[in-house]
Structure formats: structure tokens, C-alpha cells
Amino acid sequence: MASPTSWSEENFSCPICLDVFSSPVFTPCGHNFCRACITKFWDDQAQYKCPVCNELFHTRPDLRANILVSELAAQFKTSVRVKEQPCVEPGEVPCDFCTGTQLKAVKSCLVCFTSYCQTHLEPHQRVARLQKHRLVEPMDHLEERMCKEHDRLLELFCQTEQVCVCLLCTVTDHKSHPVIPLKKEYEVKTAQLGKIEAEVPQMIQERKQKIKEIKDTVKLSKKDADTVMADGLQALTALMRCIEKWQEDFNQTVKEKLKSTEKQAEDLIKGLEQEIEDLTNRSAEVKLLSHTEDHLHFLQAFRALKDPPPTRDWTTVVVRPPSYVGTWRRSLDQLEETLNMGMKKLCDAELKRVQQYEVDVTLDPDTAYPWLILSEDGKQVHYRGLMNGLPDNPKRFHEIACVLSRQSFSSGRFYFEVQVKDKSVRCLGVARESINRKNNIALTPKNGCWGISIMKDVFEFRDDPVVCLPLRAELHKVGVYVDYDEGLVSFYDVEARVHIYSATGCSFSEPLYPILRDNCSGLPLIISPVNQTD
């Protein structure tokens, strides 16, 4: 006789339900059926006949179990299920009833605290008493569902201590604590989980956007670097013999600045990609947890999940394109004697670059010396010669005819222009927030001010010692450029398109304000809009 494993499913199929026999019985004509199938078939018929051969029985036959077919069908079921079900792999739950080769469990019983493969699960699907047991997706460590102190099922949740408890816990250690069923707390945490699940993709998207911003900044930095190097090469080709070393040093500096920017961008991108990976993993964990029906496992896992992984606040993170203005200045100062012919072209390109950082500056009347008059729009200031009777306050200058802007700058780059035609100016530049406003002090970097004074035929940078340089022509408009992070303050003759002076290596640790000091001539100093076509 052939082994059941060599037969097909048709050999063990009920002619009525077409499934493998369940409790097979045979009729007087010799045909086999599931007991439930043939019983229901005859219940619905007026006559009792065989569904296969149509033999008619005058009375309802007594059905007898076919023990041989039953045993063969059981062996066939087992052999088929063994073939269909893979053995337990890492991360899967094994069947607690299998001996020898363990099969993976398909369900776990929360009443029996046992996991079953498809074969050993059969009694829970057939026996009425076992059908009342709660079956869930396979899970390990079912014993952890029992209270270690009372050996009772953990079915309640303590809201005070945020732990799962059994019924006896509510009359002992958690007697005075509010407790609710696990299902109710599950619903609360599920709602929170949904919020977390919604937030994670948004956080991922924000970081992807930040990566795009950083990459775009790097592209602009590369373009700017190429432009700077091309400008330098074009302007200095005719003087290549005397500036060969300068060109080498200059290009190296630009490349190092660009490399530094790219390295900064690379590090930031790695950090963002790591957070994206962490958030993606968290999203997967959230999604997996959101599908579990096991209240206890959900709540225990949610405890570790509810706090998001530590992430950096990327909203203020930017990669600033490197500034090459200081590089130009240091190089050109060394070669000024031989580069006079090319200086104007170089300075014109430089001024166009810094003018891109134009900011809107208005003067603050609360800081103005009492004898100064400001226009309504805050763009002009002149000396009146009479006390305005303005109230004193900590922000107002008391001994020096100065006024600050309303705007302050604590990072990055900014540029503004001041019309000084037919004027001499005691100070034009920037000052730190804590500058002494009540005493007559020297407006120098030591005292928190970086500015120039303009006389008839000379200008001064008020340092210690004072830097004095002759004016090539009468000044009409002065441009002021500040790179806060670079520690650079530069001054330009806007109409002549030439550089006047740069203070390099400055150290800024406070907000900076544009500052003007009038020379008591009665003519206004005017903050002008930038016209890049000049």
C-alpha cells in the first residue's frame, strides 16, 4: 500500500466540501464523507440518498466512523503541513508543541500561554471550549504576560506609574492608583502612536529639504569659486611673471575655502542622513507596532518608543558660501605697486559681489544724540545745533553726535551705502551693541567701533594707531561691507568703484549696528539704496 505522502489531496477529499476529510464516516453504499457534511446534506433533503451514487435509503442510515480513512487523512494533513511550513528561522516564534524539528508558530494563545504551529493549533479551531481562547499573532515570552508577584494575568494599566498590573495589584501596591483596562490605554496610546507616525515622515522630509539646501549652497559656492578664479586669472594675465606666486597662493586659498565648505556640507549631510536613517527605522518600528493587537506587548514596546530619537534642530543650520573678499584684499595689498592698472577692474568685480548682501538700514531715534535730527523715514540725519529735549534712556548717546541703526546683525554678511557728498564725516561704520553711549570715547575697535573718518583730502580708520590714507578723489558715496563670521569690515568708494580700506582679523562677539557720527556741518548724511549698475 502506498504511503499517504505519495497520494494527492483528491484521495482524501470529501465529495461534498472538497476539502480533506474531517471526522470521516461511510454510508451503507461504501462512500466516505465528512460527518458534518453528510449530516447537513441529509438534513436539507426529503429523501436519504448517497450524493455520489444516488443510492436511495428508505431510512436514515446510521453513520459509522471510518477509522482507517481518518488516520490516513490525518497523516496526509500532517505531511502536507510539514512541507508547507518552514522550520523556525531567526526572529520567528517556534511552536511549543513540536518535538524534533520545530515548526514556526502561526498563533499564540493568551489563555494557554502557548504558541502553536498550524497542525497543533487544530484543537483550538475544533474544540468548543478552546475556541473561546484568545489567539493572537505569534509572540515570544508569553510568561511575561503574568504578574511576577501574584501570578495573575496582566490585564489592567496603572495610570500613575504607567505600568501593566493584574487584578490583585489594584488592592495591594496600586491600591490608591487609578487603573483602566489595557484595551482603553491601548486606544489612548494608539492615538499617540498615530501622531508620532504622522510626525516622522514630516521630520524626514524636512531633513531631505535641508540636504537639498546644503547641496544647492555648495553648487553656488563652486560657481562663485570658479568666477573668482576666472576673474583673477583674466585680470592678472598681463602681469603673470611678477604675480606667478600670488596666483598659486590665491587659487590654493580659494580651493581650501571651498574644500572647507564642502567638508562642512558633507558632515552636515552625513548627520542629516543618519537622522533620516534613525527616523526611517523609527517609522518602521512605529508601523510594526501599530499592527499588533497585543495590548501588553504594545504598551511595553510603546514605553521605549514614545520618545523620538535625539535629533538636531536643523532649522538654523546653513552652509555659508565662503567669502573671498578678504582673500582679494590681502593679496592685492601686497601687490599694489604692480597692480595699479588692474586694480579698478578687480575692485569693480569685488564691489558687485559685496553689493549682493545689501540690507535695509534705518536709523533709530532712541539712540540719536539729542542735537541730531532724523528724517521720518529714518534714512537721513543732520546736526541741528539745538537740544531736542528728548528723554534720556540707556540707548541714547550723551556726549558724541552718533546714531545707531534699528537693525542689528549677529552673523553672516551685510552691506549698506551712505551718501557723504560735500560732507566731512567723523565716523561711518559699525559698532557693537555694548558701546559706551554716555561718555566721550574714541570710536576705535578697542572701544567697540569699526569706522572711518572722512576729511577733505584724507580718510582715517580709527585704530590704535590710526591708519591714514590719501583720498584719490572727492568721496560722494561710501559702501560698508561686513562679514561677521570672517571678521572683516571693508569700505568702498562706490562711484569710483574702488576699495578704500579693509579691517581684517576682527573679533565680533556681540550684535553689530551700523553707526553714523555727524560733523556738525548741517548737511545730512543719507543712507542710500544700492544701485549695482553704477
Short mmCIF file of C-alpha atoms in Angstrom, two decimals:
data_model
loop_
_atom_site.label_atom_id
_atom_site.label_comp_id
_atom_site.label_asym_id
_atom_site.label_seq_id
_atom_site.Cartn_x
_atom_site.Cartn_y
_atom_site.Cartn_z
CA MET A 1 0.00 0.00 0.00
CA ALA A 2 1.35 3.43 -0.95
CA SER A 3 2.26 5.92 1.72
CA PRO A 4 -0.26 8.77 2.22
CA THR A 5 2.53 11.24 1.44
CA SER A 6 2.67 9.84 -2.14
CA TRP A 7 -1.08 10.40 -2.73
CA SER A 8 -2.74 13.60 -3.82
CA GLU A 9 -5.29 15.64 -1.91
CA GLU A 10 -8.09 14.18 -4.09
CA ASN A 11 -7.61 10.77 -2.40
CA PHE A 12 -8.59 12.33 0.97
CA SER A 13 -11.19 14.89 -0.15
CA CYS A 14 -14.83 14.87 0.89
CA PRO A 15 -17.11 14.77 -2.22
CA ILE A 16 -19.31 17.45 -0.65
CA CYS A 17 -16.92 20.11 0.74
CA LEU A 18 -13.98 19.04 -1.48
CA ASP A 19 -11.64 19.52 1.48
CA VAL A 20 -9.53 16.92 3.28
CA PHE A 21 -11.75 14.67 5.42
CA SER A 22 -12.68 15.90 8.87
CA SER A 23 -14.13 13.11 11.06
CA PRO A 24 -14.79 10.82 8.05
CA VAL A 25 -17.80 8.43 8.08
CA PHE A 26 -19.05 5.96 5.46
CA THR A 27 -22.53 5.16 4.14
CA PRO A 28 -24.01 1.70 3.51
CA CYS A 29 -23.03 2.07 -0.15
CA GLY A 30 -19.36 2.44 0.89
CA HIS A 31 -18.73 6.11 0.12
CA ASN A 32 -16.93 8.38 2.62
CA PHE A 33 -17.89 11.91 3.72
CA CYS A 34 -17.14 14.36 6.49
CA ARG A 35 -19.64 13.67 9.27
CA ALA A 36 -20.78 17.32 9.31
CA CYS A 37 -21.12 17.44 5.50
CA ILE A 38 -23.29 14.34 5.05
CA THR A 39 -25.36 15.19 8.13
CA LYS A 40 -26.18 18.65 6.80
CA PHE A 41 -26.81 17.23 3.33
CA TRP A 42 -29.48 14.83 4.61
CA ASP A 43 -30.97 17.49 6.90
CA ASP A 44 -31.75 19.54 3.80
CA GLN A 45 -33.18 16.62 1.75
CA ALA A 46 -36.64 14.98 1.76
CA GLN A 47 -35.05 11.61 0.85
CA TYR A 48 -31.90 9.95 2.06
CA LYS A 49 -29.64 9.11 -0.82
CA CYS A 50 -25.90 8.95 -1.47
CA PRO A 51 -24.54 12.23 -3.01
CA VAL A 52 -22.08 10.16 -5.07
CA CYS A 53 -24.00 7.16 -6.47
CA ASN A 54 -27.55 8.38 -5.69
CA GLU A 55 -28.46 5.07 -3.96
CA LEU A 56 -31.72 5.66 -2.09
CA PHE A 57 -32.07 4.60 1.56
CA HIS A 58 -35.56 4.09 2.98
CA THR A 59 -34.48 5.17 6.44
CA ARG A 60 -31.72 7.49 7.51
CA PRO A 61 -28.61 5.31 7.78
CA ASP A 62 -26.53 5.14 10.94
CA LEU A 63 -23.16 6.70 10.19
CA ARG A 64 -20.03 4.99 11.41
CA ALA A 65 -16.56 6.49 11.64
CA ASN A 66 -14.07 5.27 9.05
CA ILE A 67 -11.06 4.86 11.31
CA LEU A 68 -8.66 3.90 8.52
CA VAL A 69 -9.54 6.89 6.32
CA SER A 70 -9.44 9.14 9.37
CA GLU A 71 -5.89 8.04 10.24
CA LEU A 72 -4.69 8.29 6.63
CA ALA A 73 -6.25 11.76 6.26
CA ALA A 74 -4.56 12.92 9.47
CA GLN A 75 -1.20 11.63 8.23
CA PHE A 76 -1.76 13.38 4.90
CA LYS A 77 -2.61 16.66 6.63
CA THR A 78 0.50 16.45 8.78
CA SER A 79 2.77 15.62 5.83
CA VAL A 80 1.35 18.44 3.72
CA ARG A 81 1.65 20.98 6.53
CA VAL A 82 5.20 19.92 7.26
CA LYS A 83 6.04 20.51 3.62
CA GLU A 84 4.24 23.86 3.53
CA GLN A 85 5.52 25.21 6.83
CA PRO A 86 9.18 26.16 7.01
CA CYS A 87 11.25 25.44 10.05
CA VAL A 88 11.88 28.20 12.56
CA GLU A 89 14.28 30.88 11.37
CA PRO A 90 15.97 33.58 13.46
CA GLY A 91 13.42 36.11 14.67
CA GLU A 92 10.47 33.70 14.33
CA VAL A 93 8.46 32.15 17.16
CA PRO A 94 8.72 28.33 17.45
CA CYS A 95 5.79 26.03 18.17
CA ASP A 96 5.85 24.95 21.82
CA PHE A 97 4.33 21.53 20.99
CA CYS A 98 6.59 20.39 18.18
CA THR A 99 9.15 17.75 19.02
CA GLY A 100 12.22 17.11 16.94
CA THR A 101 12.17 19.66 14.13
CA GLN A 102 10.26 22.67 15.41
CA LEU A 103 7.90 24.48 13.07
CA LYS A 104 7.23 28.18 13.30
CA ALA A 105 4.14 29.17 15.24
CA VAL A 106 1.19 30.72 13.43
CA LYS A 107 -0.73 31.77 16.54
CA SER A 108 -0.19 32.24 20.26
CA CYS A 109 -2.91 31.60 22.84
CA LEU A 110 -3.24 34.22 25.58
CA VAL A 111 -5.09 31.76 27.78
CA CYS A 112 -2.79 28.76 27.42
CA PHE A 113 0.34 30.97 27.19
CA THR A 114 1.50 28.66 24.38
CA SER A 115 2.40 29.14 20.73
CA TYR A 116 1.16 26.69 18.09
CA CYS A 117 2.08 25.73 14.54
CA GLN A 118 -0.82 25.14 12.12
CA THR A 119 -1.04 21.43 12.98
CA HIS A 120 -1.07 21.83 16.75
CA LEU A 121 -3.48 24.77 16.51
CA GLU A 122 -6.21 22.44 15.20
CA PRO A 123 -7.80 21.66 18.63
CA HIS A 124 -8.30 25.41 19.23
CA GLN A 125 -10.24 25.59 15.99
CA ARG A 126 -12.32 22.47 16.63
CA VAL A 127 -12.99 22.08 20.36
CA ALA A 128 -15.74 24.42 21.55
CA ARG A 129 -14.08 25.16 24.88
CA LEU A 130 -10.77 26.03 23.21
CA GLN A 131 -12.46 28.16 20.57
CA LYS A 132 -13.18 30.70 23.30
CA HIS A 133 -9.46 31.24 23.89
CA ARG A 134 -7.94 34.43 22.52
CA LEU A 135 -5.49 33.82 19.68
CA VAL A 136 -3.03 36.49 18.55
CA GLU A 137 -0.08 36.73 16.19
CA PRO A 138 2.88 34.60 17.38
CA MET A 139 4.90 36.14 20.21
CA ASP A 140 7.77 35.12 22.42
CA HIS A 141 7.97 35.21 26.21
CA LEU A 142 4.29 34.67 26.93
CA GLU A 143 5.22 34.15 30.56
CA GLU A 144 5.91 37.86 30.77
CA ARG A 145 2.17 38.42 30.48
CA MET A 146 1.83 37.11 34.04
CA CYS A 147 2.27 39.28 37.11
CA LYS A 148 5.51 38.10 38.74
CA GLU A 149 4.20 38.90 42.20
CA HIS A 150 0.69 37.41 42.01
CA ASP A 151 0.98 35.00 39.07
CA ARG A 152 -2.15 36.52 37.58
CA LEU A 153 -2.81 37.83 34.07
CA LEU A 154 -1.69 41.41 33.45
CA GLU A 155 -4.95 42.91 32.25
CA LEU A 156 -5.03 46.43 33.76
CA PHE A 157 -2.91 49.57 33.36
CA CYS A 158 -1.81 51.82 36.25
CA GLN A 159 -2.03 55.44 35.09
CA THR A 160 0.07 56.70 37.99
CA GLU A 161 3.13 54.53 37.44
CA GLN A 162 2.43 53.81 33.76
CA VAL A 163 2.82 50.04 34.14
CA CYS A 164 0.65 46.98 33.46
CA VAL A 165 -0.81 45.32 36.57
CA CYS A 166 -3.01 42.38 37.48
CA LEU A 167 -6.27 42.48 39.41
CA LEU A 168 -4.59 41.71 42.74
CA CYS A 169 -2.14 44.59 42.24
CA THR A 170 -5.07 47.02 42.47
CA VAL A 171 -5.70 46.01 46.09
CA THR A 172 -2.04 45.98 47.14
CA ASP A 173 0.77 48.17 45.77
CA HIS A 174 -1.52 50.10 43.41
CA LYS A 175 -4.49 50.36 45.73
CA SER A 176 -4.81 54.16 45.52
CA HIS A 177 -3.79 54.47 41.88
CA PRO A 178 -6.27 54.94 39.03
CA VAL A 179 -6.27 51.88 36.78
CA ILE A 180 -8.00 51.22 33.49
CA PRO A 181 -8.33 48.17 31.22
CA LEU A 182 -5.42 47.50 28.90
CA LYS A 183 -7.69 47.97 25.91
CA LYS A 184 -8.59 51.52 26.94
CA GLU A 185 -4.95 52.51 27.47
CA TYR A 186 -4.14 50.78 24.19
CA GLU A 187 -6.60 53.05 22.42
CA VAL A 188 -5.02 56.14 24.02
CA LYS A 189 -1.51 55.10 23.09
CA THR A 190 -2.66 54.10 19.60
CA ALA A 191 -3.85 57.68 19.08
CA GLN A 192 -0.46 58.96 20.28
CA LEU A 193 1.25 56.48 18.00
CA GLY A 194 -0.71 57.83 15.07
CA LYS A 195 0.55 61.31 15.86
CA ILE A 196 4.13 60.07 16.03
CA GLU A 197 3.64 58.14 12.81
CA ALA A 198 2.46 61.34 11.14
CA GLU A 199 5.33 63.43 12.52
CA VAL A 200 8.18 61.14 11.46
CA PRO A 201 7.67 61.48 7.68
CA GLN A 202 7.48 65.25 8.11
CA MET A 203 10.77 65.24 10.03
CA ILE A 204 12.32 63.10 7.31
CA GLN A 205 11.04 65.46 4.62
CA GLU A 206 12.44 68.49 6.47
CA ARG A 207 15.86 66.88 6.63
CA LYS A 208 15.75 65.92 2.98
CA GLN A 209 14.91 69.53 2.20
CA LYS A 210 17.84 70.67 4.33
CA ILE A 211 20.13 68.32 2.39
CA LYS A 212 18.88 69.92 -0.83
CA GLU A 213 19.55 73.40 0.57
CA ILE A 214 23.07 72.43 1.58
CA LYS A 215 23.80 70.86 -1.81
CA ASP A 216 22.44 73.95 -3.57
CA THR A 217 24.68 76.14 -1.42
CA VAL A 218 27.68 74.02 -2.34
CA LYS A 219 26.80 74.39 -6.04
CA LEU A 220 26.64 78.15 -5.64
CA SER A 221 29.93 78.06 -3.74
CA LYS A 222 31.56 76.16 -6.59
CA LYS A 223 30.18 78.60 -9.13
CA ASP A 224 31.39 81.55 -7.05
CA ALA A 225 34.79 79.93 -6.67
CA ASP A 226 35.05 79.41 -10.43
CA THR A 227 34.05 83.02 -11.06
CA VAL A 228 36.58 84.34 -8.56
CA MET A 229 39.41 82.29 -10.01
CA ALA A 230 38.45 83.26 -13.58
CA ASP A 231 38.35 86.96 -12.67
CA GLY A 232 41.73 86.73 -11.03
CA LEU A 233 43.26 84.94 -14.00
CA GLN A 234 41.81 87.38 -16.55
CA ALA A 235 42.93 90.49 -14.64
CA LEU A 236 46.43 89.28 -13.91
CA THR A 237 47.41 87.51 -17.13
CA ALA A 238 49.42 90.51 -18.39
CA LEU A 239 51.39 90.59 -15.14
CA MET A 240 51.87 86.83 -14.84
CA ARG A 241 55.63 86.97 -14.46
CA CYS A 242 55.54 89.11 -11.35
CA ILE A 243 52.47 87.55 -9.80
CA GLU A 244 53.01 83.86 -10.54
CA LYS A 245 53.44 83.01 -6.90
CA TRP A 246 50.48 85.21 -5.99
CA GLN A 247 48.26 83.28 -8.40
CA GLU A 248 49.34 79.96 -6.91
CA ASP A 249 48.71 81.14 -3.34
CA PHE A 250 45.41 82.77 -4.27
CA ASN A 251 44.00 79.69 -6.03
CA GLN A 252 45.11 77.48 -3.16
CA THR A 253 43.31 79.70 -0.66
CA VAL A 254 40.10 79.70 -2.70
CA LYS A 255 40.22 75.93 -3.06
CA GLU A 256 40.84 75.46 0.65
CA LYS A 257 37.87 77.68 1.45
CA LEU A 258 35.74 75.73 -0.97
CA LYS A 259 37.05 72.43 0.41
CA SER A 260 36.23 73.62 3.92
CA THR A 261 32.69 74.48 2.79
CA GLU A 262 32.30 71.11 1.06
CA LYS A 263 33.62 69.32 4.15
CA GLN A 264 31.17 71.23 6.33
CA ALA A 265 28.36 70.36 3.92
CA GLU A 266 29.45 66.69 3.83
CA ASP A 267 29.44 66.48 7.62
CA LEU A 268 26.01 68.11 7.83
CA ILE A 269 24.63 65.80 5.14
CA LYS A 270 26.02 62.76 6.97
CA GLY A 271 24.28 63.98 10.13
CA LEU A 272 21.01 64.52 8.26
CA GLU A 273 21.24 61.14 6.52
CA GLN A 274 21.94 59.46 9.85
CA GLU A 275 18.86 61.12 11.35
CA ILE A 276 16.84 60.09 8.29
CA GLU A 277 18.03 56.51 8.79
CA ASP A 278 17.16 56.68 12.51
CA LEU A 279 13.76 58.21 11.73
CA THR A 280 13.15 55.64 8.98
CA ASN A 281 13.92 52.85 11.43
CA ARG A 282 11.62 54.52 13.93
CA SER A 283 8.92 54.77 11.28
CA ALA A 284 9.29 51.05 10.60
CA GLU A 285 9.08 50.29 14.32
CA VAL A 286 6.02 52.51 14.64
CA LYS A 287 4.35 50.84 11.66
CA LEU A 288 5.13 47.37 13.01
CA LEU A 289 3.85 48.28 16.45
CA SER A 290 0.72 49.87 15.01
CA HIS A 291 -0.34 46.48 13.58
CA THR A 292 -0.06 44.48 16.81
CA GLU A 293 -3.21 43.50 18.61
CA ASP A 294 -1.44 42.51 21.76
CA HIS A 295 -2.18 45.22 24.29
CA LEU A 296 0.57 44.30 26.69
CA HIS A 297 3.28 43.99 24.08
CA PHE A 298 2.10 47.25 22.55
CA LEU A 299 2.23 49.18 25.79
CA GLN A 300 5.56 47.71 26.87
CA ALA A 301 7.11 48.50 23.50
CA PHE A 302 5.44 51.91 23.34
CA ARG A 303 7.19 52.93 26.54
CA ALA A 304 10.53 52.73 24.80
CA LEU A 305 9.15 54.16 21.57
CA LYS A 306 7.21 57.26 22.67
CA ASP A 307 10.31 59.46 22.96
CA PRO A 308 11.67 60.23 19.50
CA PRO A 309 15.36 59.59 18.82
CA PRO A 310 17.55 62.59 19.66
CA THR A 311 17.60 64.89 16.67
CA ARG A 312 19.29 68.15 15.93
CA ASP A 313 17.34 71.35 15.27
CA TRP A 314 18.24 71.87 11.61
CA THR A 315 16.12 75.00 11.08
CA THR A 316 19.04 77.32 11.86
CA VAL A 317 21.74 75.23 10.20
CA VAL A 318 23.11 76.71 6.99
CA VAL A 319 26.24 76.28 4.96
CA ARG A 320 27.53 79.75 4.22
CA PRO A 321 29.36 80.15 0.92
CA PRO A 322 32.97 81.08 1.59
CA SER A 323 33.86 84.75 1.26
CA TYR A 324 36.76 85.63 -0.99
CA VAL A 325 36.76 89.36 -0.30
CA GLY A 326 39.40 89.09 2.39
CA THR A 327 41.48 86.87 0.11
CA TRP A 328 41.42 89.52 -2.59
CA ARG A 329 42.40 92.21 -0.13
CA ARG A 330 45.37 90.50 1.47
CA SER A 331 46.77 89.54 -1.93
CA LEU A 332 46.21 92.89 -3.59
CA ASP A 333 47.69 94.89 -0.73
CA GLN A 334 50.97 93.02 -1.21
CA LEU A 335 50.98 93.71 -4.95
CA GLU A 336 49.53 97.21 -5.01
CA GLU A 337 52.60 98.78 -6.60
CA THR A 338 52.47 96.47 -9.62
CA LEU A 339 48.71 96.04 -9.92
CA ASN A 340 47.51 99.67 -10.16
CA MET A 341 46.45 99.16 -13.76
CA GLY A 342 44.31 96.11 -12.95
CA MET A 343 43.07 97.27 -9.57
CA LYS A 344 39.96 99.07 -10.75
CA LYS A 345 38.69 96.04 -12.64
CA LEU A 346 39.29 93.80 -9.70
CA CYS A 347 37.64 96.20 -7.27
CA ASP A 348 34.64 96.63 -9.55
CA ALA A 349 34.03 92.86 -9.53
CA GLU A 350 34.56 92.79 -5.79
CA LEU A 351 32.08 95.58 -5.18
CA LYS A 352 29.46 93.85 -7.30
CA ARG A 353 29.85 90.75 -5.15
CA VAL A 354 29.53 92.54 -1.82
CA GLN A 355 26.59 94.63 -3.04
CA GLN A 356 24.63 91.39 -3.28
CA TYR A 357 24.48 91.44 0.54
CA GLU A 358 22.58 94.75 0.69
CA VAL A 359 20.39 95.23 3.79
CA ASP A 360 17.73 97.81 4.51
CA VAL A 361 19.07 100.15 7.21
CA THR A 362 17.02 102.76 9.09
CA LEU A 363 18.26 104.97 11.92
CA ASP A 364 16.95 104.56 15.46
CA PRO A 365 15.80 107.87 17.05
CA ASP A 366 16.04 106.34 20.54
CA THR A 367 19.84 106.16 20.11
CA ALA A 368 20.37 109.59 18.47
CA TYR A 369 22.43 112.30 20.19
CA PRO A 370 19.92 114.97 21.38
CA TRP A 371 21.15 117.61 18.88
CA LEU A 372 20.67 115.32 15.86
CA ILE A 373 17.59 115.45 13.63
CA LEU A 374 16.38 112.31 11.84
CA SER A 375 14.05 112.18 8.86
CA GLU A 376 10.69 110.47 9.26
CA ASP A 377 11.79 107.52 7.18
CA GLY A 378 14.97 107.09 9.26
CA LYS A 379 17.22 107.42 6.21
CA GLN A 380 18.78 110.86 6.90
CA VAL A 381 20.47 112.56 9.85
CA HIS A 382 21.89 116.07 10.28
CA TYR A 383 23.12 118.26 13.09
CA ARG A 384 20.62 120.87 14.30
CA GLY A 385 22.69 122.68 16.90
CA LEU A 386 19.86 122.81 19.44
CA MET A 387 18.86 120.33 22.11
CA ASN A 388 15.72 118.48 21.09
CA GLY A 389 14.54 117.95 24.63
CA LEU A 390 14.31 114.20 24.08
CA PRO A 391 14.12 111.99 27.17
CA ASP A 392 17.32 110.25 28.19
CA ASN A 393 17.41 106.46 28.04
CA PRO A 394 20.10 103.77 28.22
CA LYS A 395 20.27 103.52 24.41
CA ARG A 396 20.90 107.24 23.66
CA PHE A 397 24.34 108.75 23.02
CA HIS A 398 25.02 111.57 25.50
CA GLU A 399 28.44 113.05 24.63
CA ILE A 400 29.04 112.05 20.97
CA ALA A 401 26.87 113.11 18.00
CA CYS A 402 26.19 109.49 16.98
CA VAL A 403 23.17 107.45 16.00
CA LEU A 404 22.78 103.69 15.50
CA SER A 405 20.51 101.75 13.17
CA ARG A 406 17.41 99.92 14.27
CA GLN A 407 18.77 96.75 12.70
CA SER A 408 21.47 94.56 14.23
CA PHE A 409 23.48 91.69 12.75
CA SER A 410 24.93 88.72 14.64
CA SER A 411 26.13 86.52 11.78
CA GLY A 412 26.60 86.35 8.04
CA ARG A 413 27.31 89.28 5.71
CA PHE A 414 25.69 92.65 5.14
CA TYR A 415 26.29 95.77 3.05
CA PHE A 416 24.91 99.32 3.07
CA GLU A 417 25.77 102.64 1.43
CA VAL A 418 25.86 106.20 2.81
CA GLN A 419 25.83 109.39 0.75
CA VAL A 420 28.53 111.80 2.05
CA LYS A 421 28.78 114.33 -0.80
CA ASP A 422 30.05 117.76 0.32
CA LYS A 423 30.41 116.41 3.84
CA SER A 424 33.15 115.51 6.20
CA VAL A 425 32.28 112.60 8.49
CA ARG A 426 33.66 111.89 11.93
CA CYS A 427 32.66 108.19 11.84
CA LEU A 428 30.92 105.82 9.42
CA GLY A 429 30.93 102.08 10.04
CA VAL A 430 29.61 99.56 12.58
CA ALA A 431 29.57 99.38 16.39
CA ARG A 432 28.91 96.60 18.85
CA GLU A 433 25.77 96.69 20.98
CA SER A 434 27.60 97.41 24.26
CA ILE A 435 29.45 100.51 23.04
CA ASN A 436 29.65 103.24 25.71
CA ARG A 437 26.94 105.75 24.84
CA LYS A 438 27.23 108.10 27.81
CA ASN A 439 30.90 109.22 27.70
CA ASN A 440 33.13 110.90 25.14
CA ILE A 441 35.18 107.92 23.95
CA ALA A 442 37.42 107.26 20.96
CA LEU A 443 35.49 105.36 18.32
CA THR A 444 38.06 102.57 17.86
CA PRO A 445 37.87 98.77 17.64
CA LYS A 446 39.13 98.58 21.22
CA ASN A 447 36.03 100.52 22.32
CA GLY A 448 33.70 98.55 20.05
CA CYS A 449 33.59 100.62 16.85
CA TRP A 450 34.99 99.90 13.38
CA GLY A 451 34.62 103.02 11.25
CA ILE A 452 36.34 105.57 9.02
CA SER A 453 36.54 109.35 9.30
CA ILE A 454 36.45 111.37 6.09
CA MET A 455 38.18 114.75 5.78
CA LYS A 456 38.78 116.95 2.74
CA ASP A 457 41.73 115.04 1.28
CA VAL A 458 42.32 112.14 3.64
CA PHE A 459 40.47 109.38 5.35
CA GLU A 460 41.29 107.67 8.63
CA PHE A 461 40.50 104.27 10.03
CA ARG A 462 40.26 104.93 13.76
CA ASP A 463 42.52 102.23 15.13
CA ASP A 464 45.48 102.30 17.50
CA PRO A 465 47.48 103.61 15.76
CA VAL A 466 45.23 105.49 13.33
CA VAL A 467 45.52 104.35 9.68
CA CYS A 468 45.67 107.37 7.35
CA LEU A 469 45.44 107.18 3.57
CA PRO A 470 45.06 109.93 0.96
CA LEU A 471 41.83 110.22 -0.96
CA ARG A 472 42.26 109.81 -4.72
CA ALA A 473 39.16 111.88 -5.40
CA GLU A 474 36.30 113.52 -3.57
CA LEU A 475 34.04 110.93 -1.97
CA HIS A 476 30.33 111.03 -2.78
CA LYS A 477 29.09 107.65 -1.56
CA VAL A 478 30.70 105.11 0.77
CA GLY A 479 29.84 101.42 0.82
CA VAL A 480 30.34 99.41 4.03
CA TYR A 481 30.62 95.61 3.84
CA VAL A 482 30.82 93.36 6.93
CA ASP A 483 31.47 89.61 7.07
CA TYR A 484 30.67 88.84 10.69
CA ASP A 485 31.99 85.28 10.67
CA GLU A 486 35.13 86.20 8.71
CA GLY A 487 35.90 89.18 10.98
CA LEU A 488 36.07 91.59 8.03
CA VAL A 489 34.98 95.24 7.64
CA SER A 490 35.57 96.82 4.22
CA PHE A 491 34.92 100.34 2.89
CA TYR A 492 34.43 101.28 -0.78
CA ASP A 493 34.24 104.42 -2.89
CA VAL A 494 31.06 103.44 -4.69
CA GLU A 495 31.19 105.92 -7.57
CA ALA A 496 34.90 105.37 -8.29
CA ARG A 497 34.34 101.61 -7.90
CA VAL A 498 37.47 101.24 -5.78
CA HIS A 499 38.29 99.81 -2.43
CA ILE A 500 39.24 102.24 0.33
CA TYR A 501 40.28 100.10 3.28
CA SER A 502 39.60 96.75 4.99
CA ALA A 503 39.96 95.84 8.63
CA THR A 504 40.72 92.11 8.77
CA GLY A 505 41.03 89.69 11.66
CA CYS A 506 38.32 91.48 13.66
CA SER A 507 36.71 89.61 16.54
CA PHE A 508 32.95 90.02 16.89
CA SER A 509 31.06 88.52 19.81
CA GLU A 510 28.03 90.84 20.02
CA PRO A 511 25.39 92.13 17.62
CA LEU A 512 26.72 94.86 15.30
CA TYR A 513 24.84 98.06 14.39
CA PRO A 514 25.59 100.48 11.55
CA ILE A 515 26.74 103.78 13.14
CA LEU A 516 26.97 107.37 11.86
CA ARG A 517 28.66 110.33 13.56
CA ASP A 518 27.81 113.76 12.19
CA ASN A 519 30.44 116.51 11.83
CA CYS A 520 28.09 119.37 12.79
CA SER A 521 28.06 120.90 9.28
CA GLY A 522 24.28 120.93 8.97
CA LEU A 523 24.25 118.85 5.77
CA PRO A 524 22.57 115.44 6.04
CA LEU A 525 24.14 112.02 5.91
CA ILE A 526 21.87 109.87 3.76
CA ILE A 527 21.51 106.09 3.73
CA SER A 528 21.12 105.36 0.01
CA PRO A 529 19.66 102.38 -1.82
CA VAL A 530 22.24 100.25 -3.63
CA ASN A 531 22.44 100.67 -7.39
CA GLN A 532 24.54 97.82 -8.76
CA THR A 533 24.66 99.40 -12.22
CA ASP A 534 26.79 102.29 -11.02
#
